[in-house]
Short mmCIF file of C-alpha atoms and ligand atoms in Angstrom, two decimals:
data_model
loop_
_atom_site.label_atom_id
_atom_site.label_comp_id
_atom_site.label_asym_id
_atom_site.label_seq_id
_atom_site.Cartn_x
_atom_site.Cartn_y
_atom_site.Cartn_z
CA MET A 973 5.61 -182.01 -125.37
CA LYS A 974 4.33 -178.74 -126.42
CA LYS A 975 6.71 -176.39 -123.93
CA THR A 976 4.50 -173.53 -122.53
CA SER A 977 5.78 -170.28 -122.12
CA SER A 978 6.61 -169.28 -118.45
CA VAL A 979 7.27 -165.28 -119.69
CA ASN A 980 5.58 -163.00 -117.15
CA HIS A 981 3.76 -160.90 -119.55
CA ALA A 982 2.25 -158.59 -116.93
CA ALA A 983 5.96 -158.22 -115.38
CA VAL A 984 6.84 -157.36 -119.06
CA LEU A 985 4.48 -154.96 -119.45
CA GLU A 986 4.92 -153.37 -116.04
CA GLN A 987 8.49 -152.74 -116.90
CA ARG A 988 7.97 -151.23 -120.32
CA ILE A 989 5.55 -148.56 -118.44
CA ALA A 990 7.91 -148.08 -115.53
CA ASP A 991 10.66 -147.53 -118.31
CA ARG A 992 8.56 -145.73 -120.17
CA THR A 993 9.12 -147.77 -123.50
CA VAL A 994 5.77 -148.81 -123.92
CA VAL A 995 3.95 -147.81 -126.74
CA VAL A 996 0.42 -146.78 -126.58
CA GLY A 997 -2.45 -146.83 -129.25
CA VAL A 998 -5.44 -144.85 -129.18
CA ILE A 999 -8.75 -145.90 -131.53
CA GLY A 1000 -10.94 -143.21 -131.86
CA LEU A 1001 -9.15 -139.44 -131.98
CA GLY A 1002 -12.00 -137.37 -131.41
CA TYR A 1003 -12.81 -135.12 -128.34
CA VAL A 1004 -11.76 -138.10 -125.48
CA GLY A 1005 -9.07 -140.03 -127.69
CA LEU A 1006 -7.04 -136.80 -129.28
CA PRO A 1007 -6.64 -135.25 -125.88
CA LEU A 1008 -5.67 -138.62 -124.10
CA ALA A 1009 -3.05 -139.32 -127.40
CA VAL A 1010 -1.36 -135.89 -126.81
CA GLU A 1011 -1.04 -136.14 -122.94
CA PHE A 1012 1.18 -139.46 -123.56
CA ALA A 1013 3.03 -138.23 -126.47
CA SER A 1014 3.62 -135.01 -124.41
CA HIS A 1015 4.93 -137.12 -121.79
CA GLY A 1016 7.70 -138.50 -124.22
CA ILE A 1017 5.73 -142.26 -124.95
CA ARG A 1018 5.28 -143.33 -128.26
CA THR A 1019 1.83 -143.30 -129.61
CA ILE A 1020 0.04 -144.58 -132.34
CA GLY A 1021 -3.46 -142.81 -132.87
CA ILE A 1022 -6.20 -144.81 -135.24
CA ASP A 1023 -8.90 -143.56 -136.36
CA VAL A 1024 -11.72 -144.39 -139.24
CA SER A 1025 -11.92 -140.86 -140.81
CA ALA A 1026 -9.37 -139.97 -143.12
CA ASP A 1027 -9.92 -136.60 -142.70
CA LYS A 1028 -9.02 -136.27 -139.05
CA VAL A 1029 -5.52 -138.86 -140.06
CA LYS A 1030 -4.74 -136.34 -142.54
CA SER A 1031 -5.26 -133.45 -140.52
CA LEU A 1032 -3.03 -134.57 -137.98
CA ARG A 1033 -0.27 -136.04 -140.20
CA SER A 1034 0.12 -132.40 -141.33
CA GLY A 1035 0.15 -131.17 -137.49
CA LYS A 1036 -3.07 -129.81 -137.43
CA ASN A 1037 -5.02 -129.84 -134.38
CA TYR A 1038 -8.91 -129.80 -134.18
CA ILE A 1039 -10.23 -130.23 -130.89
CA GLN A 1040 -10.79 -126.89 -129.12
CA ASP A 1041 -9.15 -127.63 -125.70
CA LEU A 1042 -5.96 -128.74 -126.96
CA ASP A 1043 -3.17 -126.64 -127.91
CA ASP A 1044 -2.29 -126.36 -131.29
CA ALA A 1045 1.19 -125.63 -130.73
CA VAL A 1046 1.60 -128.75 -128.47
CA VAL A 1047 -0.20 -130.68 -131.07
CA GLU A 1048 2.19 -129.72 -133.58
CA ARG A 1049 4.97 -130.16 -131.58
CA VAL A 1050 4.06 -134.02 -130.54
CA ILE A 1051 3.67 -134.95 -134.14
CA ARG A 1052 6.18 -132.87 -136.21
CA LYS A 1053 9.00 -132.15 -133.82
CA ASP A 1054 9.08 -134.83 -131.41
CA LYS A 1055 7.81 -137.37 -133.62
CA LYS A 1056 6.11 -138.73 -130.91
CA LEU A 1057 2.61 -139.11 -132.31
CA THR A 1058 1.73 -140.61 -135.13
CA ALA A 1059 -1.92 -141.16 -136.78
CA THR A 1060 -3.59 -143.75 -139.04
CA THR A 1061 -6.29 -145.35 -140.59
CA ASP A 1062 -4.88 -148.86 -140.40
CA PHE A 1063 -5.40 -150.91 -137.95
CA ALA A 1064 -2.60 -153.57 -138.59
CA GLU A 1065 -0.43 -150.73 -136.43
CA LEU A 1066 -2.10 -151.80 -133.24
CA SER A 1067 0.14 -154.69 -133.30
CA GLU A 1068 2.96 -152.11 -132.26
CA CYS A 1069 0.97 -151.12 -129.30
CA ASP A 1070 1.36 -152.38 -125.73
CA VAL A 1071 -1.45 -150.61 -124.42
CA ILE A 1072 -4.51 -150.13 -126.25
CA TYR A 1073 -7.40 -147.30 -125.11
CA ILE A 1074 -10.60 -147.70 -127.18
CA CYS A 1075 -12.21 -144.07 -127.41
CA VAL A 1076 -14.97 -144.55 -129.98
CA PRO A 1077 -18.16 -143.04 -129.69
CA THR A 1078 -21.21 -144.86 -128.18
CA PRO A 1079 -24.40 -143.15 -129.62
CA PHE A 1080 -28.26 -144.29 -129.58
CA THR A 1081 -30.07 -145.56 -132.17
CA PRO A 1082 -33.25 -143.45 -133.56
CA ASN A 1083 -35.19 -145.88 -130.86
CA LYS A 1084 -32.91 -144.87 -128.41
CA ASP A 1085 -31.48 -148.35 -127.61
CA PRO A 1086 -27.64 -148.48 -127.28
CA ASP A 1087 -25.04 -148.71 -130.52
CA ILE A 1088 -22.15 -150.12 -129.00
CA SER A 1089 -20.98 -151.22 -132.56
CA HIS A 1090 -18.12 -149.03 -132.66
CA ILE A 1091 -16.55 -150.43 -129.86
CA VAL A 1092 -17.31 -154.23 -131.00
CA ASP A 1093 -15.48 -153.27 -134.38
CA SER A 1094 -12.50 -151.75 -132.34
CA ALA A 1095 -12.48 -154.97 -130.34
CA ARG A 1096 -12.84 -157.49 -133.57
CA GLU A 1097 -10.03 -155.09 -134.93
CA THR A 1098 -7.56 -155.54 -131.68
CA ALA A 1099 -8.13 -159.11 -131.72
CA LYS A 1100 -6.85 -159.81 -135.33
CA VAL A 1101 -3.54 -158.38 -134.01
CA LEU A 1102 -3.41 -159.69 -130.25
CA ARG A 1103 -0.54 -160.73 -128.92
CA ASN A 1104 0.82 -161.92 -125.53
CA GLY A 1105 1.79 -158.88 -122.91
CA GLN A 1106 -1.17 -156.08 -124.32
CA LEU A 1107 -3.02 -154.23 -122.24
CA ILE A 1108 -6.70 -153.10 -123.39
CA ILE A 1109 -8.39 -150.27 -121.70
CA LEU A 1110 -12.02 -149.50 -122.71
CA LYS A 1111 -12.90 -145.88 -121.97
CA SER A 1112 -16.27 -145.17 -123.87
CA THR A 1113 -19.15 -144.59 -121.73
CA THR A 1114 -21.33 -147.66 -121.90
CA PHE A 1115 -23.79 -149.89 -119.74
CA PRO A 1116 -22.42 -152.38 -117.15
CA GLY A 1117 -20.98 -155.54 -118.59
CA THR A 1118 -20.13 -154.30 -121.95
CA THR A 1119 -16.31 -154.55 -121.02
CA THR A 1120 -16.82 -158.27 -119.72
CA LYS A 1121 -19.92 -159.47 -121.95
CA TYR A 1122 -18.69 -157.81 -125.12
CA VAL A 1123 -15.51 -157.13 -125.52
CA GLN A 1124 -13.44 -159.91 -123.42
CA PRO A 1125 -15.38 -162.58 -125.57
CA ILE A 1126 -14.22 -161.05 -128.74
CA LEU A 1127 -10.56 -161.14 -127.22
CA ASP A 1128 -11.10 -164.36 -125.80
CA ALA A 1129 -11.92 -166.40 -129.19
CA THR A 1130 -8.39 -165.49 -130.36
CA GLY A 1131 -7.39 -168.34 -127.51
CA LYS A 1132 -5.66 -165.95 -125.23
CA ARG A 1133 -6.07 -165.82 -121.49
CA CYS A 1134 -7.38 -162.36 -120.08
CA GLY A 1135 -5.41 -161.79 -116.94
CA THR A 1136 -2.12 -164.21 -118.00
CA ASP A 1137 -1.68 -163.61 -121.57
CA TYR A 1138 -3.38 -160.12 -122.37
CA PHE A 1139 -4.99 -157.49 -119.98
CA LEU A 1140 -8.14 -155.95 -119.95
CA ALA A 1141 -9.91 -153.57 -118.04
CA PHE A 1142 -12.37 -150.16 -118.20
CA SER A 1143 -11.61 -146.50 -117.51
CA PRO A 1144 -14.10 -144.11 -117.94
CA GLU A 1145 -13.25 -140.41 -119.18
CA ARG A 1146 -13.80 -137.44 -117.38
CA ILE A 1147 -13.18 -134.73 -119.55
CA ASP A 1148 -15.02 -131.35 -119.74
CA PRO A 1149 -14.66 -129.70 -122.73
CA GLY A 1150 -14.33 -126.02 -122.05
CA ASN A 1151 -12.94 -126.65 -118.60
CA LYS A 1152 -9.69 -125.07 -117.68
CA THR A 1153 -9.30 -125.90 -114.12
CA TRP A 1154 -10.00 -129.65 -114.18
CA THR A 1155 -7.64 -131.32 -116.90
CA THR A 1156 -6.44 -135.06 -118.30
CA LYS A 1157 -3.60 -134.34 -115.75
CA ASN A 1158 -5.84 -133.46 -112.30
CA THR A 1159 -8.70 -135.18 -112.86
CA PRO A 1160 -8.61 -138.45 -110.90
CA VAL A 1161 -9.76 -141.43 -113.27
CA VAL A 1162 -10.97 -144.89 -111.95
CA VAL A 1163 -10.23 -148.08 -113.37
CA GLY A 1164 -11.58 -151.61 -113.21
CA GLY A 1165 -9.79 -154.52 -114.29
CA VAL A 1166 -11.09 -158.00 -115.01
CA THR A 1167 -8.51 -159.57 -113.03
CA PRO A 1168 -6.21 -158.02 -110.13
CA THR A 1169 -3.58 -157.95 -112.59
CA CYS A 1170 -5.45 -156.00 -115.02
CA THR A 1171 -6.46 -153.56 -112.60
CA ARG A 1172 -2.78 -152.71 -111.69
CA LEU A 1173 -1.37 -152.67 -114.86
CA ALA A 1174 -4.19 -150.31 -116.11
CA VAL A 1175 -3.19 -148.05 -112.73
CA ALA A 1176 0.22 -148.48 -113.67
CA ILE A 1177 -0.22 -147.17 -117.23
CA ASN A 1178 -2.82 -143.94 -116.13
CA LYS A 1179 -0.41 -142.99 -113.59
CA GLY A 1180 1.81 -142.11 -116.07
CA ILE A 1181 -0.25 -139.25 -117.03
CA ILE A 1182 -2.82 -138.72 -114.55
CA THR A 1183 -2.04 -137.58 -110.69
CA THR A 1184 -4.98 -139.56 -109.16
CA VAL A 1185 -5.67 -143.14 -110.41
CA VAL A 1186 -8.67 -144.83 -108.19
CA PRO A 1187 -8.65 -148.98 -108.73
CA VAL A 1188 -12.13 -150.09 -108.12
CA SER A 1189 -13.25 -154.27 -107.75
CA SER A 1190 -13.95 -154.76 -111.21
CA PRO A 1191 -14.87 -153.23 -115.06
CA SER A 1192 -18.82 -153.21 -114.56
CA VAL A 1193 -17.97 -150.97 -111.44
CA ALA A 1194 -16.31 -148.84 -113.28
CA GLU A 1195 -18.72 -148.46 -115.93
CA MET A 1196 -21.51 -148.02 -113.49
CA GLU A 1197 -19.93 -145.34 -111.67
CA LYS A 1198 -19.72 -143.23 -115.12
CA LEU A 1199 -23.29 -143.61 -115.52
CA LEU A 1200 -23.63 -142.39 -112.07
CA GLU A 1201 -21.76 -139.25 -112.66
CA ASN A 1202 -23.77 -138.35 -115.63
CA ILE A 1203 -27.43 -139.84 -114.56
CA PHE A 1204 -26.69 -137.47 -111.14
CA ARG A 1205 -26.29 -134.38 -113.43
CA SER A 1206 -29.40 -135.43 -115.55
CA VAL A 1207 -31.58 -135.68 -112.55
CA ASN A 1208 -30.60 -132.56 -110.81
CA ILE A 1209 -30.94 -130.70 -114.11
CA ALA A 1210 -34.69 -132.01 -114.42
CA LEU A 1211 -35.31 -131.21 -111.09
CA VAL A 1212 -34.45 -127.48 -111.92
CA ASN A 1213 -35.93 -127.26 -115.31
CA GLU A 1214 -39.46 -128.59 -113.70
CA LEU A 1215 -39.06 -126.09 -111.06
CA ALA A 1216 -38.19 -123.55 -113.64
CA GLN A 1217 -41.71 -124.29 -115.10
CA LEU A 1218 -43.39 -124.17 -111.73
CA CYS A 1219 -41.61 -120.73 -111.16
CA ASP A 1220 -42.91 -119.25 -114.58
CA ARG A 1221 -46.38 -120.06 -113.55
CA ILE A 1222 -46.23 -118.50 -109.72
CA GLY A 1223 -43.72 -115.38 -110.97
CA VAL A 1224 -41.09 -116.72 -108.81
CA ASN A 1225 -37.24 -116.21 -110.12
CA ILE A 1226 -35.88 -119.95 -110.31
CA TRP A 1227 -32.01 -118.49 -110.62
CA GLU A 1228 -32.54 -116.60 -107.31
CA VAL A 1229 -34.22 -119.38 -105.55
CA VAL A 1230 -31.17 -121.40 -106.77
CA GLU A 1231 -28.49 -119.09 -105.67
CA ALA A 1232 -30.47 -118.82 -102.44
CA ALA A 1233 -30.23 -122.25 -101.82
CA SER A 1234 -26.78 -122.62 -102.64
CA THR A 1235 -25.84 -120.42 -99.76
CA LYS A 1236 -26.09 -123.79 -97.48
CA PRO A 1237 -22.76 -124.92 -96.89
CA PHE A 1238 -23.69 -128.60 -96.84
CA GLY A 1239 -26.03 -130.76 -98.85
CA PHE A 1240 -26.84 -128.65 -101.65
CA MET A 1241 -25.04 -128.31 -104.67
CA PRO A 1242 -26.70 -125.76 -107.40
CA PHE A 1243 -27.58 -126.78 -110.71
CA TYR A 1244 -29.07 -124.50 -113.63
CA PRO A 1245 -32.41 -124.79 -115.81
CA GLY A 1246 -31.98 -124.03 -119.57
CA PRO A 1247 -33.37 -125.13 -122.91
CA GLY A 1248 -32.58 -129.05 -122.50
CA ILE A 1249 -29.69 -131.10 -122.35
CA GLY A 1250 -27.17 -132.11 -125.11
CA GLY A 1251 -23.39 -133.30 -126.03
CA HIS A 1252 -22.48 -136.61 -126.02
CA CYS A 1253 -22.97 -137.66 -122.36
CA ILE A 1254 -25.68 -136.64 -120.28
CA LEU A 1255 -28.61 -137.08 -122.84
CA ILE A 1256 -27.28 -140.65 -124.12
CA ASP A 1257 -26.23 -142.28 -121.03
CA PRO A 1258 -29.75 -142.35 -119.02
CA TYR A 1259 -30.81 -144.30 -121.99
CA TYR A 1260 -27.90 -146.77 -122.02
CA LEU A 1261 -28.61 -147.73 -118.45
CA SER A 1262 -32.62 -148.05 -118.99
CA TRP A 1263 -32.09 -150.22 -121.60
CA MET A 1264 -30.00 -152.43 -119.77
CA ALA A 1265 -31.94 -152.43 -116.35
CA ARG A 1266 -34.99 -153.71 -119.26
CA GLU A 1267 -32.92 -156.92 -119.82
CA VAL A 1268 -33.15 -157.46 -116.18
CA ASP A 1269 -36.77 -156.91 -115.65
CA PHE A 1270 -36.45 -153.34 -114.00
CA VAL A 1271 -37.47 -149.81 -115.02
CA THR A 1272 -35.63 -146.93 -114.07
CA ASN A 1273 -39.00 -144.92 -114.06
CA PHE A 1274 -36.92 -141.76 -112.15
CA ILE A 1275 -34.34 -142.07 -114.25
CA THR A 1276 -36.35 -141.93 -117.38
CA LEU A 1277 -38.57 -139.22 -116.23
CA ALA A 1278 -35.90 -137.33 -115.79
CA ALA A 1279 -34.61 -137.63 -119.20
CA GLU A 1280 -38.10 -136.80 -120.64
CA VAL A 1281 -38.31 -133.55 -118.43
CA ASN A 1282 -34.95 -132.45 -120.04
CA GLU A 1283 -36.21 -133.64 -123.32
CA SER A 1284 -39.11 -131.72 -122.97
CA MET A 1285 -37.52 -128.05 -122.48
CA PRO A 1286 -36.95 -127.25 -126.20
CA PHE A 1287 -40.33 -127.83 -126.56
CA TYR A 1288 -41.34 -125.59 -123.69
CA VAL A 1289 -38.72 -123.11 -125.03
CA ARG A 1290 -40.43 -123.17 -128.45
CA SER A 1291 -43.68 -122.28 -126.86
CA MET A 1292 -42.08 -119.34 -125.09
CA ILE A 1293 -40.99 -118.09 -128.74
CA GLU A 1294 -44.24 -118.45 -129.94
CA ARG A 1295 -45.89 -116.51 -127.33
CA GLU A 1296 -43.77 -113.63 -127.85
CA ILE A 1297 -44.47 -113.82 -131.43
CA ALA A 1298 -48.19 -114.20 -130.89
CA ARG A 1299 -48.03 -110.69 -128.59
CA GLN A 1300 -46.61 -108.88 -131.53
CA PRO A 1301 -48.71 -108.02 -134.88
CA ILE A 1302 -46.91 -110.49 -137.04
CA ALA A 1303 -48.10 -113.65 -138.32
CA LEU A 1304 -46.16 -116.63 -137.22
CA ALA A 1305 -45.07 -118.11 -140.53
CA LYS A 1306 -43.24 -114.06 -141.23
CA ALA A 1307 -41.71 -114.05 -137.99
CA LYS A 1308 -37.79 -113.64 -137.86
CA ILE A 1309 -35.92 -115.63 -134.83
CA LEU A 1310 -32.32 -115.36 -134.11
CA LEU A 1311 -30.90 -118.31 -131.79
CA LEU A 1312 -27.77 -117.16 -130.07
CA GLY A 1313 -25.62 -119.70 -129.47
CA MET A 1314 -25.87 -123.35 -130.84
CA ALA A 1315 -23.21 -125.22 -128.81
CA PHE A 1316 -24.86 -127.64 -126.61
CA LYS A 1317 -22.88 -125.30 -123.83
CA LYS A 1318 -21.30 -122.46 -123.35
CA ASP A 1319 -17.96 -121.58 -125.14
CA VAL A 1320 -17.35 -125.01 -126.51
CA ASP A 1321 -17.60 -125.84 -130.63
CA ASP A 1322 -19.47 -129.05 -129.76
CA LEU A 1323 -23.15 -129.25 -131.58
CA ARG A 1324 -23.98 -132.84 -130.69
CA HIS A 1325 -27.63 -133.06 -129.53
CA SER A 1326 -27.52 -129.10 -129.17
CA PRO A 1327 -31.12 -128.21 -127.62
CA ALA A 1328 -30.70 -125.07 -129.62
CA LEU A 1329 -30.74 -127.36 -132.78
CA LYS A 1330 -33.63 -129.07 -131.58
CA VAL A 1331 -35.24 -125.55 -131.31
CA ALA A 1332 -34.77 -124.50 -134.34
CA GLU A 1333 -35.78 -127.97 -135.89
CA LEU A 1334 -39.55 -127.03 -133.89
CA LEU A 1335 -39.83 -123.93 -135.27
CA ILE A 1336 -39.37 -124.82 -139.09
CA GLU A 1337 -41.63 -127.48 -138.61
CA ASP A 1338 -43.72 -125.08 -137.18
CA GLY A 1339 -43.53 -123.13 -140.58
CA ILE A 1340 -41.14 -120.24 -139.44
CA LYS A 1341 -39.05 -119.49 -142.17
CA ASN A 1342 -36.57 -116.90 -140.97
CA VAL A 1343 -34.75 -118.65 -138.47
CA HIS A 1344 -31.43 -117.44 -138.12
CA TYR A 1345 -28.30 -118.13 -135.83
CA PHE A 1346 -24.97 -116.58 -134.31
CA ASP A 1347 -22.66 -118.53 -132.96
CA PRO A 1348 -18.64 -118.00 -133.21
CA TYR A 1349 -17.79 -121.60 -132.45
CA ILE A 1350 -20.13 -123.02 -134.80
CA PRO A 1351 -19.20 -122.22 -138.83
CA THR A 1352 -22.12 -123.99 -140.15
CA VAL A 1353 -25.57 -125.29 -139.25
CA GLU A 1354 -27.97 -127.80 -140.75
CA VAL A 1355 -31.62 -128.50 -140.13
CA HIS A 1356 -33.65 -130.62 -141.96
CA GLY A 1357 -30.91 -130.77 -144.91
CA LYS A 1358 -30.39 -127.03 -144.96
CA LYS A 1359 -28.23 -124.58 -143.84
CA LEU A 1360 -29.63 -121.78 -141.56
CA ALA A 1361 -28.72 -118.33 -142.38
CA SER A 1362 -26.09 -116.71 -139.96
CA LYS A 1363 -23.51 -113.83 -140.03
CA LYS A 1364 -20.00 -113.68 -139.23
CA THR A 1365 -20.10 -110.76 -136.71
CA LEU A 1366 -23.05 -109.77 -134.59
CA THR A 1367 -24.10 -106.22 -135.06
CA ALA A 1368 -26.78 -103.78 -133.77
CA ASP A 1369 -28.45 -103.56 -137.32
CA TYR A 1370 -28.47 -107.38 -137.85
CA VAL A 1371 -30.03 -107.89 -133.88
CA ARG A 1372 -32.41 -105.32 -134.71
CA SER A 1373 -33.75 -107.11 -138.05
CA PHE A 1374 -35.60 -109.76 -135.44
CA ASP A 1375 -38.77 -110.08 -134.30
CA VAL A 1376 -37.18 -112.52 -131.24
CA VAL A 1377 -34.02 -112.90 -130.23
CA VAL A 1378 -33.37 -116.22 -127.96
CA ILE A 1379 -30.17 -116.99 -125.90
CA THR A 1380 -29.86 -120.49 -126.13
CA THR A 1381 -26.19 -120.47 -125.23
CA ASP A 1382 -24.32 -118.14 -123.22
CA HIS A 1383 -20.94 -117.90 -124.67
CA SER A 1384 -19.21 -115.82 -122.57
CA ASP A 1385 -17.75 -113.45 -125.47
CA PHE A 1386 -21.82 -112.58 -126.15
CA ASP A 1387 -22.04 -108.23 -125.89
CA ILE A 1388 -25.09 -109.10 -123.66
CA ALA A 1389 -25.91 -105.28 -123.32
CA MET A 1390 -25.80 -104.85 -126.96
CA ILE A 1391 -27.96 -107.61 -127.95
CA CYS A 1392 -30.62 -106.55 -125.15
CA LYS A 1393 -30.38 -102.90 -126.05
CA ASN A 1394 -31.04 -103.30 -129.79
CA SER A 1395 -33.73 -106.59 -129.38
CA LYS A 1396 -37.41 -106.11 -129.60
CA VAL A 1397 -37.77 -109.10 -126.97
CA VAL A 1398 -35.18 -111.19 -125.85
CA ILE A 1399 -35.78 -114.86 -124.08
CA ASP A 1400 -32.94 -115.55 -122.03
CA THR A 1401 -32.94 -119.43 -121.20
CA ARG A 1402 -29.33 -119.06 -119.46
CA ASN A 1403 -29.64 -116.28 -116.99
CA ALA A 1404 -27.32 -114.35 -119.74
CA THR A 1405 -28.80 -111.18 -118.87
CA LYS A 1406 -28.65 -111.27 -115.13
CA LYS A 1407 -26.72 -108.01 -114.71
CA ILE A 1408 -28.49 -105.77 -117.01
CA ARG A 1409 -32.32 -107.16 -116.52
CA THR A 1410 -33.67 -104.62 -113.98
CA SER A 1411 -33.09 -101.65 -116.38
CA ARG A 1412 -34.52 -103.47 -119.58
CA LYS A 1413 -38.07 -104.39 -120.17
CA ASN A 1414 -37.85 -106.16 -123.30
CA ILE A 1415 -36.20 -109.70 -121.39
CA VAL A 1416 -38.05 -112.52 -120.88
CA LEU A 1417 -36.15 -115.01 -118.55
CA LEU A 1418 -36.95 -118.81 -118.56
CA GLY A 1419 -37.89 -119.87 -114.93
CA GLU A 1420 -39.25 -116.04 -114.07
CA GLY A 1421 -42.75 -115.90 -114.96
CA ALA A 1422 -43.52 -113.12 -117.86
N1 NAD B 1631 -16.97 -135.67 -125.38
C1 NAD B 1631 -16.83 -135.69 -123.94
O1 NAD B 1631 -16.73 -134.77 -123.54
C2 NAD B 1631 -16.87 -137.09 -123.47
C3 NAD B 1631 -16.54 -136.98 -122.02
C4 NAD B 1631 -16.13 -138.47 -121.22
C5 NAD B 1631 -16.92 -139.33 -122.20
N2 NAD B 1631 -16.94 -139.59 -123.44
C6 NAD B 1631 -17.08 -140.73 -124.12
O2 NAD B 1631 -16.49 -140.98 -124.81
C7 NAD B 1631 -16.60 -141.54 -125.93
C8 NAD B 1631 -16.17 -141.23 -126.95
O3 NAD B 1631 -16.55 -139.72 -127.22
P1 NAD B 1631 -15.72 -138.46 -128.00
O4 NAD B 1631 -16.57 -137.55 -127.76
O5 NAD B 1631 -14.54 -138.80 -128.00
O6 NAD B 1631 -16.55 -139.02 -129.28
P2 NAD B 1631 -16.05 -138.30 -131.15
O7 NAD B 1631 -17.09 -138.41 -131.85
O8 NAD B 1631 -15.69 -136.70 -131.06
O9 NAD B 1631 -14.63 -138.98 -131.43
C9 NAD B 1631 -14.77 -140.44 -131.35
C10 NAD B 1631 -14.03 -140.64 -132.77
O10 NAD B 1631 -13.80 -141.97 -132.84
C11 NAD B 1631 -13.72 -142.48 -133.96
N3 NAD B 1631 -14.42 -143.79 -134.88
C12 NAD B 1631 -15.91 -143.70 -134.90
N4 NAD B 1631 -15.78 -145.44 -135.10
C13 NAD B 1631 -14.53 -145.89 -134.94
C14 NAD B 1631 -13.87 -147.26 -135.06
N5 NAD B 1631 -14.65 -148.10 -135.24
N6 NAD B 1631 -12.75 -147.11 -135.03
C15 NAD B 1631 -11.60 -146.13 -134.83
N7 NAD B 1631 -12.34 -144.87 -134.47
C16 NAD B 1631 -13.57 -144.42 -134.94
C17 NAD B 1631 -14.32 -140.70 -134.99
O11 NAD B 1631 -14.03 -141.19 -136.53
C18 NAD B 1631 -14.09 -140.06 -133.88
O12 NAD B 1631 -13.12 -139.26 -134.26
C19 NAD B 1631 -18.09 -142.15 -125.80
O13 NAD B 1631 -18.37 -143.28 -125.34
C20 NAD B 1631 -18.75 -140.62 -125.11
O14 NAD B 1631 -19.74 -140.91 -124.23
C21 NAD B 1631 -17.00 -138.10 -124.14
#
């Protein structure tokens, strides 16, 4: 008769986590995965980072960091001196890992349907090496049901049983690039395992590097709570974006309105208007949920409307720019526009889905040939396959050479006084000119009414 194994795989893994002999694998070494891998390695835990990008792996192997929020010296130390973090493109190395985090992108298709192919690929690679006692934690933001309906079946097909042979959980990422106060360590994380044992193990491994870990009853609760967090932002930003357009019509300053409302000590949280939303999360996530909702004949009208308002903002900014050109004795096609700040938010180097990029695209599509940009965080920007012109430093002469200057992203190191002093017209979509506006008549503020 065939002997069944009586090994308690959960207890073995728990012990390895407790005595720090656990080996952690991180699939996807981007904004989420690399800080996580470095955090484990900094805690003395052997960590293997896996990425499909040979360039990223090459960079890490030579000790070079490419994520702005990470300290270069720490990355170099854990890789070259401590030798706790290794990087590879070879998925076979996953077999050495006791815990595997999946931190791959979750983009949408051109039609804005979810594209979870990177998650599925990662699950397939994991299945190839799956062994007893491994814990897999999905961190990529996705719709409820991804862990149990898409990842688990791939792993179960190996014949191993979830909850006894291997363990599976979802634990969303909350990293806020550029935020120096809330870091990987002090930002609480939520964890939902497929079984209570999966949750217990996922809590244990996270506790090794994160102060507060919050268990929930299932992966779907964890998946949905992440979408709630991001959709909460999307909806509230849409509200102020809509009010900003109304304020433009009635000549009321929306920024002052938000500031005044913020004096209420309860029941209000400030959100600010802008040229639109960007990055890899808030723009995409509402579409993940509305796509899933359609499967159960539910229409997320409210959430979709918020996304629509936010995505209309670059078009609104385009109309503000073209109105300012129309007020000058210059043809639209000949106008020179400078976009200040291309990253999707201040003080970060992330261009993904940036509203400034959309504004540039729209202006060029309208026949404006001279669209330049300046952004110390973004070395090159391509629109429709062509590089946008830029300069390394922002001089008064350079600013003076434009018909309209637009503050699309309010990076902290912009010299706003110099910019406003030397521009014919400044369109401020971020309230960056707040401190000097009263002394200058050449500033047009989004949400104030010209
Ligand atoms: N960036 C954020 O601020 C943030 C915050 C919270 C959640 N998230 C979520 O985390 C996930 C990852 O986001 P990110 O910003 O780190 O993305 P990213 O693009 O910065 O990094 C993803 C990495 O995965 C690699 N990759 C792609 N497919 C792969 C595969 N099949 N196998 C191995 N590696 C692969 C890419 O080369 C890249 O290095 C997304 O679901 C995102 O929504 C991101």
